[in-house]
PDB file of C-alpha atoms and ligand atoms in Angstrom:
ATOM      1  CA  UNK V 201      93.663 120.386  88.619  1.00 96.00           C
ATOM      2  CA  UNK V 202      95.942 118.147  87.063  1.00 97.00           C
ATOM      3  CA  UNK V 203      98.751 119.979  85.316  1.00 98.00           C
ATOM      4  CA  UNK V 204     101.441 117.862  82.808  1.00 98.00           C
ATOM      5  CA  UNK V 205     103.993 118.867  80.976  1.00 98.00           C
ATOM      6  CA  UNK V 206     104.420 117.452  77.699  1.00 97.00           C
ATOM      7  CA  UNK V 207     106.256 117.760  73.989  1.00 96.00           C
ATOM      8  CA  UNK V 208     104.389 118.288  70.969  1.00 90.00           C
ATOM      9  CA  UNK V 209     105.771 119.146  67.509  1.00 88.00           C
ATOM     10  CA  UNK V 210     109.047 119.871  69.255  1.00 90.00           C
ATOM     11  CA  UNK V 211     107.594 122.032  71.525  1.00 92.00           C
ATOM     12  CA  UNK V 212     107.074 121.978  75.638  1.00 95.00           C
ATOM     13  CA  UNK V 213     103.864 123.059  76.702  1.00 95.00           C
ATOM     14  CA  UNK V 214     102.137 122.733  80.028  1.00 97.00           C
ATOM     15  CA  UNK V 215      98.514 121.624  79.536  1.00 97.00           C
ATOM     16  CA  UNK V 216      95.559 120.592  82.005  1.00 98.00           C
ATOM     17  CA  UNK V 217      94.320 117.280  82.102  1.00 97.00           C
ATOM     18  CA  UNK V 218      90.898 116.322  81.702  1.00 97.00           C
ATOM     19  CA  UNK V 219      88.374 113.302  81.372  1.00 94.00           C
ATOM     20  CA  UNK V 220      88.826 110.195  83.340  1.00 89.00           C
ATOM     21  CA  UNK V 221      90.888 106.743  82.324  1.00 85.00           C
ATOM     22  CA  UNK V 222      90.920 103.332  83.222  1.00 81.00           C
ATOM     23  CA  UNK V 223      93.671 102.796  85.539  1.00 73.00           C
ATOM     24  CA  UNK V 224      97.391 102.315  84.138  1.00 70.00           C
ATOM     25  CA  UNK V 225      95.918 103.861  80.689  1.00 78.00           C
ATOM     26  CA  UNK V 226      95.899 107.331  79.488  1.00 82.00           C
ATOM     27  CA  UNK V 227      92.816 106.618  77.072  1.00 86.00           C
ATOM     28  CA  UNK V 228      89.959 109.097  77.328  1.00 90.00           C
ATOM     29  CA  UNK V 229      92.346 111.893  78.687  1.00 96.00           C
ATOM     30  CA  UNK V 230      92.711 115.202  76.865  1.00 97.00           C
ATOM     31  CA  UNK V 231      95.116 118.378  77.451  1.00 97.00           C
ATOM     32  CA  UNK V 232      94.015 121.510  77.411  1.00 97.00           C
ATOM     33  CA  UNK V 233      97.321 123.509  76.379  1.00 96.00           C
ATOM     34  CA  UNK V 234      98.171 126.233  79.221  1.00 97.00           C
ATOM     35  CA  UNK V 235      99.112 129.540  77.878  1.00 95.00           C
ATOM     36  CA  UNK V 236     101.877 130.594  80.326  1.00 90.00           C
ATOM     37  CA  UNK V 237     103.469 128.667  82.809  1.00 92.00           C
ATOM     38  CA  UNK V 238     101.464 127.019  86.049  1.00 94.00           C
ATOM     39  CA  UNK V 239     104.061 128.967  88.348  1.00 94.00           C
ATOM     40  CA  UNK V 240     101.997 132.326  87.966  1.00 92.00           C
ATOM     41  CA  UNK V 241      98.361 133.585  86.769  1.00 91.00           C
ATOM     42  CA  UNK V 242      97.436 131.375  83.764  1.00 94.00           C
ATOM     43  CA  UNK V 243      94.701 130.705  81.419  1.00 95.00           C
ATOM     44  CA  UNK V 244      93.808 127.686  79.540  1.00 96.00           C
ATOM     45  CA  UNK V 245      94.052 128.006  75.692  1.00 96.00           C
ATOM     46  CA  UNK V 246      90.918 125.829  74.610  1.00 96.00           C
ATOM     47  CA  UNK V 247      93.363 124.080  72.218  1.00 96.00           C
ATOM     48  CA  UNK V 248      93.089 120.336  73.167  1.00 96.00           C
ATOM     49  CA  UNK V 249      95.204 117.393  72.127  1.00 96.00           C
ATOM     50  CA  UNK V 250      94.843 113.680  73.379  1.00 96.00           C
ATOM     51  CA  UNK V 251      97.238 112.629  75.854  1.00 95.00           C
ATOM     52  CA  UNK V 252      98.193 109.482  73.756  1.00 92.00           C
ATOM     53  CA  UNK V 253      99.266 111.883  70.996  1.00 93.00           C
ATOM     54  CA  UNK V 254     102.183 113.773  73.302  1.00 94.00           C
ATOM     55  CA  UNK V 255     104.982 112.896  75.284  1.00 94.00           C
ATOM     56  CA  UNK V 256     104.782 113.267  78.963  1.00 95.00           C
ATOM     57  CA  UNK V 257     107.768 115.030  80.209  1.00 98.00           C
ATOM     58  CA  UNK V 258     108.710 115.553  83.961  1.00 98.00           C
ATOM     59  CA  UNK V 259     106.071 117.745  85.509  1.00 98.00           C
ATOM     60  CA  UNK V 260     108.409 120.287  86.494  1.00 97.00           C
ATOM     61  CA  UNK V 261     112.356 120.948  85.727  1.00 96.00           C
ATOM     62  CA  UNK V 262     113.125 121.471  89.674  1.00 98.00           C
ATOM     63  CA  UNK V 263     116.308 123.401  90.431  1.00 97.00           C
ATOM     64  CA  UNK V 264     116.683 121.048  93.418  1.00 98.00           C
ATOM     65  CA  UNK V 265     115.069 118.002  94.566  1.00 98.00           C
ATOM     66  CA  UNK V 266     115.279 117.550  98.438  1.00 98.00           C
ATOM     67  CA  UNK V 267     114.634 114.486  99.901  1.00 98.00           C
ATOM     68  CA  UNK V 268     113.983 113.358 103.489  1.00 97.00           C
ATOM     69  CA  UNK V 269     115.097 109.879 104.667  1.00 93.00           C
ATOM     70  CA  UNK V 270     113.300 107.681 107.454  1.00 92.00           C
ATOM     71  CA  UNK V 271     109.768 109.522 107.324  1.00 95.00           C
ATOM     72  CA  UNK V 272     107.860 106.287 108.034  1.00 94.00           C
ATOM     73  CA  UNK V 273     108.446 104.583 111.225  1.00 89.00           C
ATOM     74  CA  UNK V 274     108.228 100.683 109.410  1.00 89.00           C
ATOM     75  CA  UNK V 275     110.693 101.550 106.729  1.00 86.00           C
ATOM     76  CA  UNK V 276     113.217 103.067 109.419  1.00 85.00           C
ATOM     77  CA  UNK V 277     113.162  99.262 111.181  1.00 86.00           C
ATOM     78  CA  UNK V 278     113.638  97.791 107.953  1.00 88.00           C
ATOM     79  CA  UNK V 279     116.645  99.499 107.303  1.00 86.00           C
ATOM     80  CA  UNK V 280     117.664  98.584 110.754  1.00 83.00           C
ATOM     81  CA  UNK V 281     117.987 102.161 112.020  1.00 76.00           C
ATOM     82  CA  UNK V 282     116.766 104.407 114.634  1.00 79.00           C
ATOM     83  CA  UNK V 283     113.696 106.673 113.922  1.00 81.00           C
ATOM     84  CA  UNK V 284     115.554 110.069 113.446  1.00 80.00           C
ATOM     85  CA  UNK V 285     114.091 112.564 116.027  1.00 86.00           C
ATOM     86  CA  UNK V 286     114.127 115.802 113.450  1.00 91.00           C
ATOM     87  CA  UNK V 287     113.764 115.045 109.560  1.00 93.00           C
ATOM     88  CA  UNK V 288     117.192 114.804 107.577  1.00 93.00           C
ATOM     89  CA  UNK V 289     117.391 115.807 103.838  1.00 96.00           C
ATOM     90  CA  UNK V 290     119.548 115.046 101.225  1.00 97.00           C
ATOM     91  CA  UNK V 291     119.456 116.309  97.353  1.00 98.00           C
ATOM     92  CA  UNK V 292     118.633 114.542  94.161  1.00 98.00           C
ATOM     93  CA  UNK V 293     120.288 116.749  91.424  1.00 98.00           C
ATOM     94  CA  UNK V 294     117.791 118.125  88.579  1.00 98.00           C
ATOM     95  CA  UNK V 295     119.963 115.718  86.108  1.00 98.00           C
ATOM     96  CA  UNK V 296     118.559 112.880  88.295  1.00 98.00           C
ATOM     97  CA  UNK V 297     114.798 113.493  87.240  1.00 98.00           C
ATOM     98  CA  UNK V 298     112.975 111.753  84.466  1.00 98.00           C
ATOM     99  CA  UNK V 299     109.301 111.392  83.412  1.00 98.00           C
ATOM    100  CA  UNK V 300     106.709 108.759  83.675  1.00 97.00           C
ATOM    101  CA  UNK V 301     107.418 106.565  80.593  1.00 96.00           C
ATOM    102  CA  UNK V 302     110.940 107.483  80.737  1.00 97.00           C
ATOM    103  CA  UNK V 303     113.333 104.585  81.488  1.00 98.00           C
ATOM    104  CA  UNK V 304     115.516 103.812  84.683  1.00 98.00           C
ATOM    105  CA  UNK V 305     119.124 102.942  83.681  1.00 98.00           C
ATOM    106  CA  UNK V 306     120.343 100.694  85.932  1.00 98.00           C
ATOM    107  CA  UNK V 307     123.941 102.197  86.759  1.00 97.00           C
ATOM    108  CA  UNK V 308     127.004  99.851  86.464  1.00 96.00           C
ATOM    109  CA  UNK V 309     128.537 100.614  89.685  1.00 97.00           C
ATOM    110  CA  UNK V 310     125.711  98.759  91.698  1.00 97.00           C
ATOM    111  CA  UNK V 311     124.128  95.251  92.344  1.00 97.00           C
ATOM    112  CA  UNK V 312     121.136  96.205  94.675  1.00 98.00           C
ATOM    113  CA  UNK V 313     118.862  98.780  92.679  1.00 98.00           C
ATOM    114  CA  UNK V 314     115.820  99.591  94.842  1.00 98.00           C
ATOM    115  CA  UNK V 315     112.787 101.433  94.479  1.00 98.00           C
ATOM    116  CA  UNK V 316     110.968 103.806  96.800  1.00 98.00           C
ATOM    117  CA  UNK V 317     107.782 105.045  96.349  1.00 98.00           C
ATOM    118  CA  UNK V 318     106.988 108.534  97.663  1.00 98.00           C
ATOM    119  CA  UNK V 319     104.698 111.393  97.845  1.00 98.00           C
ATOM    120  CA  UNK V 320     106.426 114.432  96.145  1.00 98.00           C
ATOM    121  CA  UNK V 321     105.402 118.051  97.045  1.00 98.00           C
ATOM    122  CA  UNK V 322     105.864 120.624  94.098  1.00 98.00           C
ATOM    123  CA  UNK V 323     106.825 124.112  95.426  1.00 98.00           C
ATOM    124  CA  UNK V 324     104.913 127.087  93.741  1.00 98.00           C
ATOM    125  CA  UNK V 325     106.743 130.135  94.858  1.00 97.00           C
ATOM    126  CA  UNK V 326     110.000 131.312  95.757  1.00 98.00           C
ATOM    127  CA  UNK V 327     109.886 131.140  99.717  1.00 98.00           C
ATOM    128  CA  UNK V 328     112.291 130.719 102.776  1.00 98.00           C
ATOM    129  CA  UNK V 329     111.679 130.650 106.505  1.00 98.00           C
ATOM    130  CA  UNK V 330     108.372 129.375 105.696  1.00 98.00           C
ATOM    131  CA  UNK V 331     106.041 129.483 108.960  1.00 98.00           C
ATOM    132  CA  UNK V 332     103.954 126.371 109.535  1.00 97.00           C
ATOM    133  CA  UNK V 333     100.434 128.287 109.032  1.00 97.00           C
ATOM    134  CA  UNK V 334     101.985 129.683 105.501  1.00 98.00           C
ATOM    135  CA  UNK V 335     103.079 126.042 104.203  1.00 98.00           C
ATOM    136  CA  UNK V 336      99.997 125.275 101.739  1.00 97.00           C
ATOM    137  CA  UNK V 337     100.648 128.889 100.180  1.00 98.00           C
ATOM    138  CA  UNK V 338     103.855 127.728  98.642  1.00 98.00           C
ATOM    139  CA  UNK V 339     102.653 124.369  97.495  1.00 98.00           C
ATOM    140  CA  UNK V 340     101.285 124.143  93.730  1.00 98.00           C
ATOM    141  CA  UNK V 341     100.618 120.618  94.268  1.00 98.00           C
ATOM    142  CA  UNK V 342     101.475 117.066  94.575  1.00 98.00           C
ATOM    143  CA  UNK V 343     102.880 114.029  92.198  1.00 98.00           C
ATOM    144  CA  UNK V 344     104.385 110.639  92.451  1.00 98.00           C
ATOM    145  CA  UNK V 345     107.849 109.740  92.872  1.00 98.00           C
ATOM    146  CA  UNK V 346     110.493 107.094  93.021  1.00 98.00           C
ATOM    147  CA  UNK V 347     113.654 107.538  94.985  1.00 98.00           C
ATOM    148  CA  UNK V 348     115.563 104.980  93.140  1.00 98.00           C
ATOM    149  CA  UNK V 349     118.535 103.857  95.378  1.00 98.00           C
ATOM    150  CA  UNK V 350     121.877 101.908  94.928  1.00 98.00           C
ATOM    151  CA  UNK V 351     121.335 100.270  98.337  1.00 97.00           C
ATOM    152  CA  UNK V 352     124.889  98.805  98.436  1.00 98.00           C
ATOM    153  CA  UNK V 353     126.364 102.079  97.303  1.00 98.00           C
ATOM    154  CA  UNK V 354     124.397 103.792 100.187  1.00 97.00           C
ATOM    155  CA  UNK V 355     125.696 101.841 102.975  1.00 96.00           C
ATOM    156  CA  UNK V 356     129.384 101.881 101.654  1.00 97.00           C
ATOM    157  CA  UNK V 357     129.476 105.616 100.910  1.00 97.00           C
ATOM    158  CA  UNK V 358     128.924 108.331 103.566  1.00 95.00           C
ATOM    159  CA  UNK V 359     127.187 110.623 101.526  1.00 96.00           C
ATOM    160  CA  UNK V 360     124.812 109.612  99.060  1.00 97.00           C
ATOM    161  CA  UNK V 361     125.105 111.657  96.107  1.00 98.00           C
ATOM    162  CA  UNK V 362     126.240 108.408  94.118  1.00 98.00           C
ATOM    163  CA  UNK V 363     123.526 106.334  95.696  1.00 98.00           C
ATOM    164  CA  UNK V 364     120.672 108.372  95.326  1.00 98.00           C
ATOM    165  CA  UNK V 365     121.811 111.146  92.371  1.00 98.00           C
ATOM    166  CA  UNK V 366     122.694 109.075  89.588  1.00 98.00           C
ATOM    167  CA  UNK V 367     120.956 110.264  86.127  1.00 98.00           C
ATOM    168  CA  UNK V 368     117.633 108.624  86.239  1.00 98.00           C
ATOM    169  CA  UNK V 369     117.182 108.018  89.898  1.00 98.00           C
ATOM    170  CA  UNK V 370     114.187 110.473  90.158  1.00 98.00           C
ATOM    171  CA  UNK V 371     111.153 109.545  88.298  1.00 98.00           C
ATOM    172  CA  UNK V 372     108.379 112.127  88.810  1.00 98.00           C
ATOM    173  CA  UNK V 373     104.963 112.269  87.195  1.00 97.00           C
ATOM    174  CA  UNK V 374     102.857 111.447  85.539  1.00 97.00           C
ATOM    175  CA  UNK V 375     101.497 114.904  86.503  1.00 98.00           C
ATOM    176  CA  UNK V 376     100.873 117.652  89.239  1.00 98.00           C
ATOM    177  CA  UNK V 377      97.541 117.461  91.045  1.00 98.00           C
ATOM    178  CA  UNK V 378      96.713 120.910  92.392  1.00 98.00           C
ATOM    179  CA  UNK V 379      93.505 120.032  94.643  1.00 97.00           C
ATOM    180  CA  UNK V 380      94.645 117.288  97.028  1.00 98.00           C
ATOM    181  CA  UNK V 381      94.724 116.687 100.604  1.00 98.00           C
ATOM    182  CA  UNK V 382      97.664 114.949 101.217  1.00 98.00           C
ATOM    183  CA  UNK V 383      97.450 113.892 104.652  1.00 97.00           C
ATOM    184  CA  UNK V 384      96.005 110.363 104.375  1.00 98.00           C
ATOM    185  CA  UNK V 385      96.418 108.926 100.985  1.00 98.00           C
ATOM    186  CA  UNK V 386      97.009 105.392  99.879  1.00 98.00           C
ATOM    187  CA  UNK V 387     100.767 104.971  98.288  1.00 98.00           C
ATOM    188  CA  UNK V 388     101.762 101.870  96.433  1.00 98.00           C
ATOM    189  CA  UNK V 389     104.156 100.539  94.584  1.00 98.00           C
ATOM    190  CA  UNK V 390     104.343  97.303  92.104  1.00 98.00           C
ATOM    191  CA  UNK V 391     107.170  95.680  90.421  1.00 98.00           C
ATOM    192  CA  UNK V 392     105.582  93.943  87.460  1.00 98.00           C
ATOM    193  CA  UNK V 393     102.044  94.050  88.748  1.00 97.00           C
ATOM    194  CA  UNK V 394     103.285  92.458  92.081  1.00 98.00           C
ATOM    195  CA  UNK V 395     102.609  94.617  95.094  1.00 98.00           C
ATOM    196  CA  UNK V 396     106.101  95.566  96.951  1.00 98.00           C
ATOM    197  CA  UNK V 397     104.972  98.756  98.919  1.00 97.00           C
ATOM    198  CA  UNK V 398     101.740 100.042 100.427  1.00 97.00           C
ATOM    199  CA  UNK V 399     101.370 102.540 103.298  1.00 97.00           C
ATOM    200  CA  UNK V 400      99.241 105.603 103.621  1.00 97.00           C
ATOM    201  CA  UNK V 401     101.013 109.191 103.964  1.00 97.00           C
ATOM    202  CA  UNK V 402      99.297 109.194 107.415  1.00 97.00           C
ATOM    203  CA  UNK V 403     102.162 106.973 108.585  1.00 96.00           C
ATOM    204  CA  UNK V 404     104.663 109.863 107.931  1.00 97.00           C
ATOM    205  CA  UNK V 405     106.600 110.864 111.027  1.00 96.00           C
ATOM    206  CA  UNK V 406     107.385 114.326 110.059  1.00 96.00           C
ATOM    207  CA  UNK V 407     104.430 116.212 108.457  1.00 97.00           C
ATOM    208  CA  UNK V 408     104.645 117.826 105.039  1.00 98.00           C
ATOM    209  CA  UNK V 409     104.632 121.153 107.547  1.00 98.00           C
ATOM    210  CA  UNK V 410     107.425 120.005 109.358  1.00 97.00           C
ATOM    211  CA  UNK V 411     109.428 118.893 106.469  1.00 98.00           C
ATOM    212  CA  UNK V 412     108.832 122.496 104.405  1.00 98.00           C
ATOM    213  CA  UNK V 413     109.926 124.469 107.876  1.00 98.00           C
ATOM    214  CA  UNK V 414     112.810 122.231 108.427  1.00 98.00           C
ATOM    215  CA  UNK V 415     114.064 122.788 104.870  1.00 98.00           C
ATOM    216  CA  UNK V 416     113.322 126.384 104.409  1.00 98.00           C
ATOM    217  CA  UNK V 417     115.121 127.717 107.742  1.00 98.00           C
ATOM    218  CA  UNK V 418     118.251 126.521 105.794  1.00 98.00           C
ATOM    219  CA  UNK V 419     117.371 127.484 102.099  1.00 98.00           C
ATOM    220  CA  UNK V 420     115.573 129.059  99.821  1.00 98.00           C
ATOM    221  CA  UNK V 421     113.134 126.904  97.593  1.00 98.00           C
ATOM    222  CA  UNK V 422     112.390 128.020  94.139  1.00 98.00           C
ATOM    223  CA  UNK V 423     109.301 127.393  92.057  1.00 98.00           C
ATOM    224  CA  UNK V 424     109.302 123.786  90.842  1.00 98.00           C
ATOM    225  CA  UNK V 425     111.662 122.467  93.317  1.00 98.00           C
ATOM    226  CA  UNK V 426     110.243 119.035  94.407  1.00 98.00           C
ATOM    227  CA  UNK V 427     110.234 117.976  98.230  1.00 98.00           C
ATOM    228  CA  UNK V 428     110.108 113.698  98.755  1.00 98.00           C
ATOM    229  CA  UNK V 429     108.532 112.900 101.805  1.00 98.00           C
ATOM    230  CA  UNK V 430     109.954 109.506 102.331  1.00 97.00           C
ATOM    231  CA  UNK V 431     108.774 105.953 101.618  1.00 97.00           C
ATOM    232  CA  UNK V 432     106.936 103.248 103.492  1.00 96.00           C
ATOM    233  CA  UNK V 433     108.128  99.776 104.270  1.00 94.00           C
ATOM    234  CA  UNK V 434     108.695  97.345 101.500  1.00 95.00           C
ATOM    235  CA  UNK V 435     111.480  98.947  99.564  1.00 96.00           C
ATOM    236  CA  UNK V 436     113.065  95.877  97.377  1.00 96.00           C
ATOM    237  CA  UNK V 437     115.366  95.186  94.207  1.00 98.00           C
ATOM    238  CA  UNK V 438     114.992  96.312  90.541  1.00 98.00           C
ATOM    239  CA  UNK V 439     116.222  94.148  87.919  1.00 98.00           C
ATOM    240  CA  UNK V 440     116.579  95.232  84.277  1.00 98.00           C
ATOM    241  CA  UNK V 441     113.075  94.766  82.270  1.00 98.00           C
ATOM    242  CA  UNK V 442     111.174  95.328  85.088  1.00 98.00           C
ATOM    243  CA  UNK V 443     108.462  97.812  85.200  1.00 98.00           C
ATOM    244  CA  UNK V 444     107.918  99.637  88.565  1.00 98.00           C
ATOM    245  CA  UNK V 445     104.868 101.609  88.992  1.00 98.00           C
ATOM    246  CA  UNK V 446     104.004 104.199  91.678  1.00 98.00           C
ATOM    247  CA  UNK V 447     100.496 105.028  92.597  1.00 97.00           C
ATOM    248  CA  UNK V 448      99.118 107.406  94.813  1.00 98.00           C
ATOM    249  CA  UNK V 449      95.508 107.897  95.848  1.00 97.00           C
ATOM    250  CA  UNK V 450      94.086 111.003  94.065  1.00 96.00           C
ATOM    251  CA  UNK V 451      97.337 111.596  91.865  1.00 97.00           C
ATOM    252  CA  UNK V 452      97.863 108.769  89.182  1.00 95.00           C
ATOM    253  CA  UNK V 453     100.247 106.277  88.398  1.00 96.00           C
ATOM    254  CA  UNK V 454     104.321 106.855  87.884  1.00 97.00           C
ATOM    255  CA  UNK V 455     105.445 104.035  85.250  1.00 97.00           C
ATOM    256  CA  UNK V 456     108.991 103.413  84.453  1.00 98.00           C
ATOM    257  CA  UNK V 457     110.998 100.573  83.071  1.00 98.00           C
ATOM    258  CA  UNK V 458     114.273  99.479  84.311  1.00 98.00           C
ATOM    259  CA  UNK V 459     116.911  98.738  81.363  1.00 98.00           C
ATOM    260  CA  UNK V 460     120.766  98.073  81.682  1.00 93.00           C
ATOM    261  CA  UNK V 461     122.897 100.876  80.529  1.00 76.00           C
ATOM    262  CA  UNK V 462     124.483  99.342  76.896  1.00 64.00           C
TER     263      UNK V 462
HETATM  264 MG1  LIG L 258     113.335 107.916  99.973  1.00 94.48          MG
END
C-alpha cells in the first residue's frame, strides 16, 4: 500500500494512494482517506479524493531523521574517503523535512549545494535494541529522500548540523510504500531531466538490517522516524531554479525545485 499524507480543506489526513499514473504525473491517482493513523490498525474510509486536488505533505513528521554516510563504495570514493568499517550516523532535524513539490531554499551560507538521492526507511513502531531478525517488524515502509548538503560547509565544519540540517534539506516523499522488498531497487537522481545519479540499493555496504541494529543499540526509534541509507555516486551541484527529482523503483518520484531565499 502507498500511504500519503496531505492537506485538504485545511485538515491534515493520511490516505491510501490508488490507481496508476504516467511517470512524473499524479493524473489518475486517487486517495482513499484513512480513518486513524498508519502507525496503528486503521481502516480505509471509502471517501476518495483525486490526488491532484490535494497538497501532498511530507509522508511522515519524524521526531528525528537518522542519516548514514558513505554507505555506497563508489560514493565514498568520489568523496575521497575511505569506506567506513562500521556504519556512521548523523542527524537531520525535524525542521529540515519538506514534502514532494515543496521548495528547497538555497541557504545564504553556502556556494556549493549538492543533491544526494537516498532510500528512506520509515519506522512503524517504537523500538530499541532491535535484533537483526526483528528489523522488518519495526519498518512501516519506504520512501524517497534527498539528503541535500552544503558541501563546502560540510568540508569546513567538523559537525554537519549546518551543512546537512538547514531548513528544507530533507525532502521526503511522495508517499510511503509499505509492500516492497528494498534489497535491489534502482535509485536515480535527475536535475532538470538530466541524469546525475544511478545506482542500486544492492550496492549498499551496510544493509538496512545493519543500520537499524546499529542505531537502535544507541537510541529508541519512534513511529515516523526516518533512516536515510546513504547515496550512490554522482552527487553534484544544485542551482536556484533547478528541479531535482529522486526516483526509486517501486516507490515513485520525489520532486523539488530549488529557490534562492529572498
Ligand atoms: Mg547522504
